[in-house]
Coordinates of N, CA and C in Angstrom, one line a residue:
M22 N 90.8 237.4 106.6 CA 90.2 238.8 106.5 C 88.9 238.8 107.0
L23 N 88.3 239.7 107.3 CA 86.8 240.1 107.9 C 86.1 240.1 106.6
E24 N 84.9 239.7 107.1 CA 83.6 239.8 105.9 C 83.5 241.3 105.7
F25 N 82.8 241.7 104.7 CA 82.3 243.0 104.6 C 81.4 243.6 105.5
P26 N 80.3 243.0 105.8 CA 79.6 243.5 106.9 C 80.1 243.6 108.4
E27 N 80.9 242.9 108.7 CA 81.8 243.0 109.9 C 82.9 244.2 110.0
V28 N 83.5 244.2 108.7 CA 84.2 245.6 108.6 C 83.4 246.7 108.8
L29 N 82.1 246.9 108.1 CA 81.3 248.1 108.2 C 80.8 248.1 109.7
R30 N 80.6 247.1 110.3 CA 80.3 247.1 111.7 C 81.3 247.7 112.8
L31 N 82.6 247.2 112.3 CA 83.7 247.7 113.2 C 83.8 249.4 112.7
I32 N 83.6 249.9 111.7 CA 83.8 251.1 111.5 C 82.8 251.9 112.4
E33 N 81.2 251.4 112.5 CA 80.3 252.1 113.3 C 81.0 252.0 114.7
D34 N 81.5 250.9 115.0 CA 82.0 250.7 116.4 C 83.3 252.0 117.0
R35 N 83.8 251.9 115.9 CA 85.2 252.7 116.4 C 84.7 254.3 115.8
S36 N 83.6 254.6 115.3 CA 83.3 255.9 115.1 C 82.6 256.5 116.1
A37 N 81.6 255.2 117.1 CA 80.8 255.9 118.0 C 82.1 256.0 119.2
A38 N 83.2 255.1 119.2 CA 84.2 255.5 120.4 C 84.8 256.7 120.0
F39 N 84.8 257.0 118.9 CA 85.7 258.3 118.6 C 84.9 259.6 119.4
R40 N 83.5 259.6 118.9 CA 82.5 260.6 119.1 C 82.4 260.4 120.8
A41 N 82.3 259.5 121.5 CA 82.5 259.2 122.8 C 83.7 260.0 123.3
A42 N 84.8 259.8 122.9 CA 86.0 260.6 123.4 C 86.1 262.0 123.2
I43 N 85.4 262.5 122.0 CA 85.5 264.0 121.7 C 84.3 264.6 123.0
A44 N 83.2 263.8 123.0 CA 82.1 264.2 123.7 C 82.5 264.4 125.3
S45 N 83.2 263.7 125.6 CA 83.9 263.7 127.1 C 85.1 264.5 127.4
A46 N 85.6 265.1 126.5 CA 86.8 266.0 126.5 C 86.4 267.3 127.2
P47 N 87.2 267.5 128.3 CA 86.6 269.1 128.8 C 87.0 270.2 128.0
D48 N 88.1 270.2 127.1 CA 88.3 271.3 126.4 C 88.5 270.7 125.0
L49 N 88.1 271.1 123.9 CA 88.6 270.9 122.5 C 89.6 271.5 121.9
D50 N 90.3 272.5 122.5 CA 91.4 273.4 122.0 C 92.6 273.0 122.2
V51 N 92.8 271.8 123.1 CA 94.2 271.5 123.5 C 94.7 270.6 122.5
Q52 N 96.0 270.6 122.7 CA 96.8 269.9 121.2 C 96.9 268.3 121.6
V53 N 96.6 267.6 120.5 CA 96.8 266.2 120.6 C 98.4 265.7 120.6
P54 N 98.8 265.1 121.6 CA 100.2 264.7 121.6 C 100.7 264.0 120.4
T55 N 100.0 263.2 120.2 CA 100.4 262.4 119.0 C 100.1 262.9 117.5
C56 N 99.4 263.9 117.5 CA 99.1 264.8 116.0 C 99.3 266.2 116.7
P57 N 100.6 266.3 116.8 CA 100.9 267.8 117.6 C 100.5 269.2 116.7
D58 N 100.4 269.0 115.5 CA 99.6 270.2 114.8 C 98.3 270.2 115.0
W59 N 97.7 269.6 115.6 CA 96.3 269.5 115.8 C 95.8 269.7 117.2
T60 N 94.5 270.4 117.3 CA 93.8 270.1 118.4 C 92.9 269.4 118.5
L61 N 92.1 268.7 119.4 CA 91.1 267.8 119.5 C 90.1 268.4 118.5
R62 N 89.8 269.4 118.3 CA 88.7 270.1 117.5 C 89.0 270.0 116.1
E63 N 90.2 270.2 115.9 CA 90.9 270.0 114.5 C 91.0 268.6 114.2
L64 N 91.1 267.4 115.0 CA 91.3 266.1 114.6 C 89.7 265.8 114.3
A65 N 88.9 266.2 115.2 CA 87.3 266.0 114.8 C 86.8 266.4 113.2
Q66 N 87.5 267.6 113.0 CA 87.4 268.2 111.7 C 87.9 266.9 110.6
H67 N 89.1 266.6 110.7 CA 89.8 265.8 110.1 C 89.2 264.5 109.9
L68 N 88.5 264.0 110.9 CA 87.6 262.8 110.8 C 86.3 263.2 110.2
G69 N 85.8 264.1 110.5 CA 84.3 264.2 109.9 C 84.6 264.6 108.2
D70 N 85.4 265.4 108.0 CA 85.6 265.8 106.5 C 86.3 264.7 105.7
G71 N 87.0 264.1 106.3 CA 87.8 263.0 105.6 C 86.8 261.8 105.1
R72 N 85.9 261.5 106.1 CA 85.1 260.7 106.0 C 83.9 261.1 104.6
R73 N 83.7 262.0 104.9 CA 82.7 262.6 103.8 C 83.5 262.7 102.4
R74 N 84.6 262.9 102.3 CA 85.6 262.9 101.2 C 85.8 261.4 100.6
Q75 N 85.9 260.6 101.7 CA 86.0 258.9 101.2 C 84.7 258.7 100.5
A76 N 83.4 259.0 101.0 CA 82.0 259.0 100.7 C 81.9 259.3 99.1
A77 N 82.7 260.2 98.7 CA 82.5 260.7 97.4 C 83.8 259.9 96.5
I78 N 84.6 259.6 97.2 CA 85.6 258.8 96.4 C 84.9 257.2 96.0
V79 N 84.3 256.5 97.0 CA 83.7 255.4 96.7 C 82.4 255.5 96.0
A80 N 81.8 256.7 96.1 CA 80.5 256.7 95.2 C 80.9 256.8 93.6
A81 N 82.3 257.9 93.4 CA 82.7 258.0 92.0 C 83.2 256.8 91.3
G82 N 83.5 255.5 92.0 CA 84.0 254.5 91.4 C 85.2 254.6 91.0
P83 N 85.8 253.5 90.0 CA 87.2 253.6 89.4 C 87.7 255.1 88.7
G84 N 88.8 255.4 88.9 CA 89.2 256.4 88.4 C 91.0 256.6 88.4
A85 N 91.7 257.3 87.6 CA 93.2 257.4 87.8 C 93.1 258.5 88.9
Q86 N 92.3 259.4 89.2 CA 92.5 260.3 90.4 C 91.0 260.5 91.0
P87 N 91.5 260.9 92.4 CA 90.1 261.0 93.2 C 89.1 261.9 92.5
P88 N 88.2 262.0 92.7 CA 86.9 263.0 92.3 C 87.2 264.4 92.7
A89 N 87.2 265.5 91.9 CA 87.2 267.0 92.5 C 86.2 267.2 93.3
R90 N 86.6 267.9 94.5 CA 85.5 268.6 95.2 C 84.7 269.3 94.7
T91 N 83.1 269.5 94.9 CA 82.3 270.0 94.1 C 81.9 271.1 94.7
D92 N 82.0 271.4 96.2 CA 81.8 272.4 96.9 C 82.7 273.6 96.9
P93 N 82.0 274.8 96.1 CA 82.7 275.8 96.0 C 83.4 276.6 97.1
K94 N 82.6 276.2 98.4 CA 83.1 276.5 99.7 C 84.2 276.0 100.3
G95 N 84.5 274.7 99.8 CA 85.7 273.8 100.2 C 85.1 273.0 101.1
A96 N 86.2 272.5 102.2 CA 85.8 271.6 103.0 C 84.8 272.0 104.0
P97 N 83.7 271.2 104.3 CA 82.8 271.7 105.5 C 83.5 271.6 107.0
T98 N 82.8 272.8 107.4 CA 83.6 272.9 108.8 C 82.5 272.1 110.0
A99 N 83.3 271.5 110.7 CA 82.7 270.8 111.8 C 82.0 272.1 112.9
P100 N 80.7 271.8 113.5 CA 80.0 272.9 114.3 C 80.9 273.1 115.5
R101 N 80.6 274.0 116.3 CA 81.5 274.4 117.4 C 80.6 273.8 118.7
D102 N 79.3 273.8 118.5 CA 78.4 273.2 119.6 C 78.7 271.8 119.8
R103 N 78.5 271.3 120.7 CA 79.0 270.0 121.3 C 78.0 268.9 120.6
A104 N 76.8 269.2 120.8 CA 75.9 268.2 120.4 C 75.6 268.3 119.0
A105 N 76.0 269.5 118.2 CA 75.7 269.7 116.7 C 77.3 269.1 116.1
M106 N 78.3 269.0 116.6 CA 79.3 268.3 116.3 C 79.4 266.9 116.3
D107 N 78.6 266.3 117.4 CA 78.5 265.0 117.4 C 77.5 264.5 116.3
A108 N 76.7 265.3 116.0 CA 75.5 264.6 114.9 C 76.3 264.9 113.5
W109 N 77.1 266.0 113.5 CA 77.9 266.1 112.3 C 78.9 265.0 111.9
L110 N 79.5 264.5 113.2 CA 80.4 263.5 112.9 C 79.8 262.0 112.6
A111 N 78.6 261.7 113.3 CA 77.8 260.5 113.1 C 77.4 260.7 111.8
E112 N 76.8 261.7 111.3 CA 76.3 261.8 109.8 C 77.6 261.6 108.8
S113 N 78.9 262.1 109.0 CA 79.8 261.9 108.1 C 80.2 260.3 108.1
T114 N 80.2 259.8 109.3 CA 80.4 258.3 109.0 C 79.4 257.5 108.2
E115 N 78.0 258.0 108.3 CA 77.1 257.4 107.7 C 76.9 257.5 106.3
L116 N 77.3 258.8 105.9 CA 77.5 259.0 104.4 C 78.6 258.0 103.8
M117 N 79.5 257.9 104.6 CA 80.7 257.0 103.9 C 80.1 255.8 103.9
L118 N 79.5 255.1 104.6 CA 79.0 253.9 105.1 C 77.7 253.3 104.1
D119 N 76.9 254.5 103.7 CA 76.1 254.4 102.6 C 76.5 254.3 101.4
A120 N 77.5 254.8 101.2 CA 78.4 254.9 99.9 C 79.0 253.4 99.9
M121 N 79.4 252.8 101.0 CA 80.4 251.6 100.7 C 79.2 250.5 100.4
R122 N 78.0 250.7 101.2 CA 77.0 249.4 101.2 C 76.4 249.7 99.7
E123 N 76.3 250.8 99.2 CA 75.7 250.9 97.7 C 77.0 250.4 96.7
A124 N 78.1 250.4 96.9 CA 79.1 250.1 96.1 C 79.2 248.5 96.4
G125 N 79.4 248.0 97.4 CA 79.6 246.6 97.9 C 81.0 246.6 98.0
P126 N 81.6 245.4 98.5 CA 83.0 245.4 98.7 C 83.8 245.4 97.3
D127 N 83.5 244.8 96.2 CA 84.2 244.5 95.2 C 84.4 245.8 94.1
R128 N 83.6 246.6 94.3 CA 83.7 247.7 93.1 C 84.9 248.6 93.2
G129 N 85.4 248.8 92.1 CA 86.6 249.6 92.1 C 86.5 251.1 92.3
C130 N 87.4 251.6 93.1 CA 87.5 253.0 93.3 C 89.0 253.6 93.4
W131 N 89.1 255.0 93.4 CA 90.5 255.3 93.4 C 91.3 255.0 94.8
T132 N 92.4 254.9 94.7 CA 92.7 254.6 96.2 C 94.4 255.2 96.0
W133 N 95.1 255.5 97.3 CA 96.4 255.8 97.2 C 97.5 255.0 97.1
W134 N 97.1 253.5 97.3 CA 98.0 252.6 97.4 C 98.1 251.6 96.0
G135 N 98.2 252.0 95.0 CA 98.1 251.3 93.8 C 99.0 250.3 93.6
R136 N 100.3 250.3 94.3 CA 101.4 249.3 94.3 C 101.4 248.4 95.5
S137 N 100.5 248.1 96.2 CA 100.5 247.2 97.1 C 99.7 246.3 97.0
Q138 N 99.9 245.2 98.0 CA 98.8 244.0 97.9 C 97.4 244.3 98.0
A139 N 97.0 245.4 98.6 CA 95.7 245.7 98.7 C 94.9 246.2 97.3
P140 N 93.8 245.5 97.0 CA 93.0 245.6 95.8 C 92.6 247.2 96.0
Q141 N 92.2 247.9 94.7 CA 91.7 249.1 94.6 C 90.2 248.9 94.5
T142 N 89.5 248.8 95.6 CA 88.1 248.4 95.7 C 87.5 249.1 97.0
S143 N 86.3 249.1 97.0 CA 85.5 249.8 98.1 C 85.8 249.0 99.7
G144 N 85.9 247.6 99.3 CA 86.2 246.7 100.5 C 87.4 247.1 101.0
A145 N 88.5 247.4 100.0 CA 89.7 247.3 100.9 C 89.8 249.0 101.4
V146 N 89.1 250.0 101.0 CA 89.0 251.4 101.4 C 88.5 251.2 102.9
A147 N 87.3 250.4 102.9 CA 86.6 249.9 104.3 C 87.4 249.6 105.3
R148 N 88.4 248.6 105.1 CA 89.4 247.8 105.8 C 90.1 248.9 106.5
H149 N 90.6 249.8 105.6 CA 91.5 251.0 105.9 C 91.1 251.8 106.8
Q150 N 89.6 252.4 106.6 CA 89.0 253.0 107.5 C 88.9 252.6 109.0
I151 N 88.7 251.5 109.3 CA 88.5 250.8 110.4 C 89.8 251.4 111.4
Q152 N 91.0 251.4 110.5 CA 92.3 251.9 111.5 C 92.2 253.6 111.5
E153 N 91.8 254.2 110.5 CA 91.7 255.5 110.6 C 91.1 255.8 112.1
F154 N 89.8 255.4 112.1 CA 89.0 255.6 113.2 C 89.6 255.1 114.4
A155 N 90.1 253.9 114.4 CA 90.9 253.3 115.8 C 91.9 254.0 116.3
V156 N 92.7 254.6 115.6 CA 93.9 255.2 115.7 C 93.9 256.6 116.2
H157 N 92.9 257.2 115.6 CA 92.5 258.6 116.1 C 91.8 258.6 117.2
T158 N 90.8 257.6 117.6 CA 90.4 257.3 118.9 C 91.4 257.3 119.9
Y159 N 92.4 256.5 119.6 CA 93.4 256.4 120.4 C 93.9 257.9 121.0
D160 N 94.2 258.4 120.0 CA 94.7 259.7 119.8 C 93.8 260.7 120.8
A161 N 92.7 260.7 120.4 CA 91.5 261.7 121.4 C 91.7 261.1 122.9
Q162 N 91.8 259.8 123.1 CA 91.9 259.2 124.5 C 93.2 259.6 125.0
L163 N 94.1 259.6 124.6 CA 95.5 259.9 125.2 C 95.5 261.2 125.5
T164 N 94.9 262.0 124.7 CA 94.8 263.5 125.0 C 94.3 263.8 126.3
Q165 N 93.2 262.9 126.8 CA 92.9 263.2 128.2 C 93.3 262.3 129.1
G166 N 94.5 261.5 128.7 CA 95.1 260.9 129.7 C 94.2 259.5 130.0
A167 N 93.7 258.9 128.9 CA 92.8 257.9 129.3 C 92.9 257.0 128.0
A168 N 94.1 256.7 127.7 CA 94.2 255.8 126.2 C 94.0 254.5 126.6
Q169 N 93.1 253.9 125.6 CA 92.7 252.3 125.8 C 93.3 251.8 124.7
P170 N 94.0 250.4 124.7 CA 94.2 249.6 123.6 C 93.3 249.5 122.5
L171 N 93.7 249.1 121.4 CA 92.6 249.1 120.2 C 92.0 247.6 120.7
P172 N 90.7 247.4 120.6 CA 89.9 246.3 120.6 C 90.8 245.1 119.9
T173 N 90.6 244.0 120.2 CA 91.5 242.9 119.6 C 91.0 242.7 118.6
D174 N 89.9 242.6 118.0 CA 89.2 242.3 116.7 C 89.8 243.5 115.8
V175 N 89.6 244.8 116.1 CA 90.3 245.7 115.2 C 91.7 245.5 115.2
A176 N 92.5 245.4 116.2 CA 93.8 245.4 116.2 C 94.5 244.3 115.3
V177 N 93.8 242.9 115.5 CA 94.4 241.8 114.7 C 94.3 242.4 113.3
E178 N 92.9 242.6 112.7 CA 92.7 243.2 111.3 C 93.6 244.3 111.0
G179 N 93.8 245.0 112.1 CA 94.9 246.0 111.8 C 96.2 245.8 111.4
V180 N 96.6 244.9 112.0 CA 98.0 244.3 111.6 C 98.1 243.9 110.0
D181 N 97.0 243.0 109.7 CA 97.0 242.5 108.6 C 96.8 243.5 107.4
E182 N 95.6 244.6 107.8 CA 95.6 245.7 106.8 C 96.8 246.1 106.5
F183 N 97.4 246.9 107.6 CA 98.6 247.7 107.5 C 99.7 247.1 106.6
L184 N 100.0 245.8 107.0 CA 101.2 245.0 106.1 C 100.7 244.9 104.7
T185 N 99.6 244.5 104.4 CA 99.1 244.4 103.0 C 99.1 245.7 101.9
T186 N 98.5 246.7 102.9 CA 98.4 248.1 102.4 C 99.3 249.1 102.3
V187 N 99.9 249.1 103.4 CA 101.0 250.5 103.5 C 102.3 249.7 103.5
S188 N 102.8 248.5 103.9 CA 104.0 248.1 104.0 C 104.3 247.5 102.6
A189 N 103.3 246.9 101.9 CA 103.6 245.8 100.9 C 103.7 247.0 99.5
T190 N 104.5 246.7 98.7 CA 104.8 247.3 97.5 C 105.6 246.6 96.4
T191 N 105.4 246.9 95.3 CA 106.2 246.3 94.1 C 107.6 247.1 93.5
V192 N 107.6 248.2 94.3 CA 109.0 248.9 94.3 C 109.8 248.3 94.9
P193 N 111.1 248.2 94.0 CA 112.2 247.4 94.7 C 112.9 247.9 95.8
W194 N 112.9 247.0 96.7 CA 113.5 247.3 98.2 C 115.0 247.9 98.0
P195 N 115.3 248.9 98.4 CA 116.7 249.5 98.0 C 117.7 249.3 99.1
F196 N 117.7 248.6 99.9 CA 118.5 248.0 100.8 C 118.9 246.4 101.1
T197 N 119.6 246.1 101.9 CA 120.0 244.8 102.0 C 118.6 243.8 102.1
P198 N 118.4 243.0 101.3 CA 117.3 242.0 101.3 C 117.3 241.4 102.7
A199 N 116.0 241.2 103.3 CA 115.6 240.9 104.7 C 114.4 240.0 104.6
T200 N 114.1 239.5 105.6 CA 112.6 238.8 106.2 C 112.4 239.4 107.4
I201 N 111.4 239.6 107.9 CA 110.8 240.2 109.2 C 109.5 239.5 109.4
D202 N 109.7 238.9 110.6 CA 108.6 238.1 111.0 C 107.8 238.8 112.2
L203 N 106.6 239.0 112.1 CA 105.6 239.8 113.0 C 104.7 238.8 114.0
H204 N 104.5 238.7 115.1 CA 103.7 237.7 115.9 C 102.9 238.5 116.9
T205 N 101.7 238.3 117.0 CA 100.9 238.8 117.9 C 100.5 237.7 119.1
T206 N 100.5 238.3 120.3 CA 100.3 237.5 121.3 C 98.9 236.7 121.1
E207 N 98.0 237.3 120.4 CA 96.8 236.9 120.0 C 96.9 235.5 118.9
G208 N 97.9 235.4 118.6 CA 98.0 234.0 118.0 C 98.4 234.2 116.4
R209 N 98.2 235.2 115.8 CA 98.5 235.2 114.2 C 100.1 235.9 114.1
S210 N 100.4 235.5 113.0 CA 102.0 235.7 112.4 C 102.0 236.0 111.1
W211 N 102.9 236.9 110.4 CA 103.0 237.4 109.3 C 104.7 237.1 109.1
R212 N 104.7 237.2 107.6 CA 106.4 237.4 107.2 C 106.5 238.6 106.3
L213 N 107.3 239.4 106.4 CA 107.4 240.5 105.2 C 108.8 240.0 104.7
T214 N 108.8 239.8 103.1 CA 110.0 239.6 102.7 C 110.3 241.0 101.8
L215 N 111.6 241.6 101.8 CA 111.9 242.7 101.4 C 113.2 242.2 100.5
N216 N 113.0 242.5 99.2 CA 114.1 242.3 98.0 C 113.7 243.1 96.9
A217 N 114.5 242.8 96.0 CA 114.3 243.3 94.6 C 113.0 243.3 94.1
D218 N 112.2 242.5 94.5 CA 110.8 242.3 93.9 C 110.1 243.3 94.3
G219 N 110.5 243.9 95.6 CA 109.6 245.0 96.3 C 109.5 244.3 98.1
V220 N 108.0 244.5 98.3 CA 108.0 244.0 99.9 C 106.8 243.3 99.7
R221 N 106.7 242.1 100.3 CA 105.6 241.1 100.1 C 105.1 240.4 101.6
C222 N 103.8 240.6 101.9 CA 103.3 240.2 103.0 C 102.6 238.7 102.8
D223 N 103.2 237.6 103.5 CA 102.3 236.6 103.7 C 102.0 236.1 105.2
D224 N 101.1 235.1 105.3 CA 100.8 234.3 106.6 C 102.4 233.8 106.8
L225 N 102.8 233.8 108.0 CA 103.8 232.8 108.3 C 103.6 231.5 108.6
A226 N 104.1 230.6 107.9 CA 103.8 229.4 108.0 C 104.5 228.5 109.4
A227 N 103.8 227.7 109.8 CA 104.3 227.3 111.5 C 105.4 226.9 111.4
D228 N 105.9 225.9 110.3 CA 107.2 225.4 110.1 C 108.5 226.0 109.7
A229 N 108.0 227.6 109.5 CA 109.3 228.6 108.7 C 110.3 228.7 109.9
E230 N 111.5 228.6 109.0 CA 112.9 229.1 109.5 C 112.6 230.7 110.2
P231 N 113.2 230.8 111.2 CA 113.2 232.3 111.8 C 113.7 233.2 110.7
G232 N 113.2 234.4 110.5 CA 113.7 235.4 109.8 C 114.8 236.1 110.2
D233 N 115.2 237.3 109.6 CA 116.4 238.1 110.0 C 115.9 238.8 111.2
M234 N 114.8 239.4 111.6 CA 114.0 239.9 112.5 C 113.1 239.4 112.8
A235 N 112.6 239.7 114.2 CA 111.3 239.2 114.8 C 110.6 240.1 115.8
M236 N 109.4 240.6 115.6 CA 108.7 241.5 116.4 C 107.5 240.6 117.2
R237 N 107.3 240.8 118.3 CA 106.5 240.4 119.0 C 105.6 241.2 120.0
G238 N 104.3 241.1 119.9 CA 103.5 242.1 121.0 C 101.9 242.0 120.7
A239 N 101.1 242.5 121.4 CA 99.9 242.4 121.5 C 99.4 243.0 120.1
A240 N 98.4 242.8 119.5 CA 98.1 243.4 118.1 C 98.0 244.9 118.2
S241 N 97.5 245.3 119.4 CA 97.3 246.9 119.4 C 98.6 247.3 119.6
E242 N 99.6 247.0 120.2 CA 100.6 247.6 120.4 C 101.5 247.5 119.0
L243 N 101.6 246.6 118.0 CA 102.0 246.6 116.8 C 101.4 247.6 116.0
V244 N 99.9 247.8 115.8 CA 99.3 248.9 115.1 C 99.6 249.9 115.5
L245 N 99.8 250.3 116.9 CA 100.2 251.8 117.4 C 101.8 252.2 116.9
Y246 N 102.6 250.9 116.8 CA 103.9 251.2 116.4 C 104.0 251.6 115.0
F247 N 103.0 251.0 114.2 CA 103.2 251.1 112.8 C 102.9 252.6 112.5
Y248 N 101.9 253.0 113.2 CA 101.5 254.5 112.9 C 102.1 255.3 113.8
D249 N 103.1 255.0 114.3 CA 104.1 255.7 115.0 C 103.7 256.4 116.3
R250 N 102.7 255.5 117.0 CA 102.2 256.2 118.4 C 102.8 255.5 119.4
V251 N 103.7 254.5 119.1 CA 104.7 253.9 120.6 C 105.8 253.5 119.7
P252 N 107.0 253.6 120.5 CA 108.2 253.3 120.1 C 108.6 251.7 119.8
L253 N 109.5 251.5 118.8 CA 109.8 250.1 118.6 C 110.5 249.5 119.9
D254 N 111.2 250.1 120.9 CA 111.5 249.7 121.8 C 110.8 249.3 122.8
G255 N 109.4 249.6 122.5 CA 108.0 248.8 123.6 C 107.9 247.5 123.4
L256 N 108.2 247.0 122.0 CA 108.2 245.7 121.5 C 109.1 244.7 121.8
E257 N 108.8 243.4 122.0 CA 109.7 242.2 122.0 C 110.4 242.0 120.6
T258 N 111.7 242.2 120.6 CA 112.4 242.0 119.2 C 113.4 240.9 119.4
T259 N 113.9 240.3 118.2 CA 115.0 239.6 118.2 C 115.6 239.6 116.9
G260 N 116.9 239.7 116.6 CA 117.8 240.0 115.3 C 117.9 241.3 115.1
D261 N 118.3 241.6 114.2 CA 118.7 243.0 113.8 C 117.6 243.8 113.4
T262 N 117.2 244.9 114.2 CA 116.1 245.6 114.0 C 116.3 246.6 112.7
K263 N 117.3 246.7 112.1 CA 117.8 247.6 111.1 C 117.0 247.8 109.8
P264 N 116.4 246.6 109.4 CA 115.5 246.4 108.4 C 113.8 247.1 108.8
M265 N 113.5 247.1 110.0 CA 112.4 247.3 110.1 C 112.5 249.1 110.2
E266 N 113.6 249.6 110.9 CA 113.8 250.9 110.7 C 114.2 251.5 109.5
Q267 N 114.6 250.7 108.6 CA 114.8 251.1 107.3 C 113.1 251.2 106.5
L268 N 112.4 250.3 106.9 CA 111.1 250.4 106.2 C 110.4 251.5 106.9
A269 N 110.3 251.8 108.0 CA 109.6 252.6 108.6 C 110.0 254.0 108.1
E270 N 111.4 254.3 107.6 CA 111.7 255.4 107.1 C 111.6 255.6 105.6
W271 N 111.6 254.5 104.8 CA 111.2 254.5 103.3 C 110.2 254.9 102.7
D272 N 110.1 255.7 101.9 CA 109.1 256.1 100.9 C 109.2 255.5 99.5
P273 N 108.7 254.4 99.3 CA 108.7 254.1 98.0 C 108.3 255.0 96.9
N274 N 107.6 256.0 97.0 CA 107.1 256.8 96.1 C 107.9 257.8 95.8
E275 N 109.0 257.9 96.3 CA 110.0 259.1 96.3 C 110.9 258.7 95.1

């Protein structure tokens, strides 16, 4: 796991990459193929407003519910002027980073993942924010026909963060028990264990027997699959893919 200052640095890096993708777009009113309900302008609105919201959540500290919005006008609207929008997006990120720096990595705060392996802390929220920026930067680049793989450090971190925050849960697995091994071409490997205790993520031991299914690809490809940006058949798989397909469709909160 990355140290907190490095996590914040990667947020800044991906925020800059997102702003660059928005700034270079000829038209902000085109639909985003991987977020078909949004235009590029609406994607920018989502990133900016969402980071301001995260700043408020982190600053509020621990709580059973996220803090209520205090602005009677509701969510702030991104400026239409390109330069003003860029400044607004940069300010949105900095507000969130300031709140995280003030809180530090171990301070509690509300999160939506209460039953996962990720702690309910500012540091865990920061880890997830890297992927928010990284995946939406990919979306913005793809809209212009210039999608780039996620940077290696971001992507490897992203695999681990997704598995422990989004996939892992203590809700009992309702299907046939299974083990899924995930391998990156960069060298990291994990095992998901799906059974009556829930879904557990662990580093895969070098001498472990093969699981029921294995997936292999570049870390960027795995993260983009997790977020439904690329299909499963674009990755190398062995064994029965049904458990992974079930996991992708399963909502443990229903």
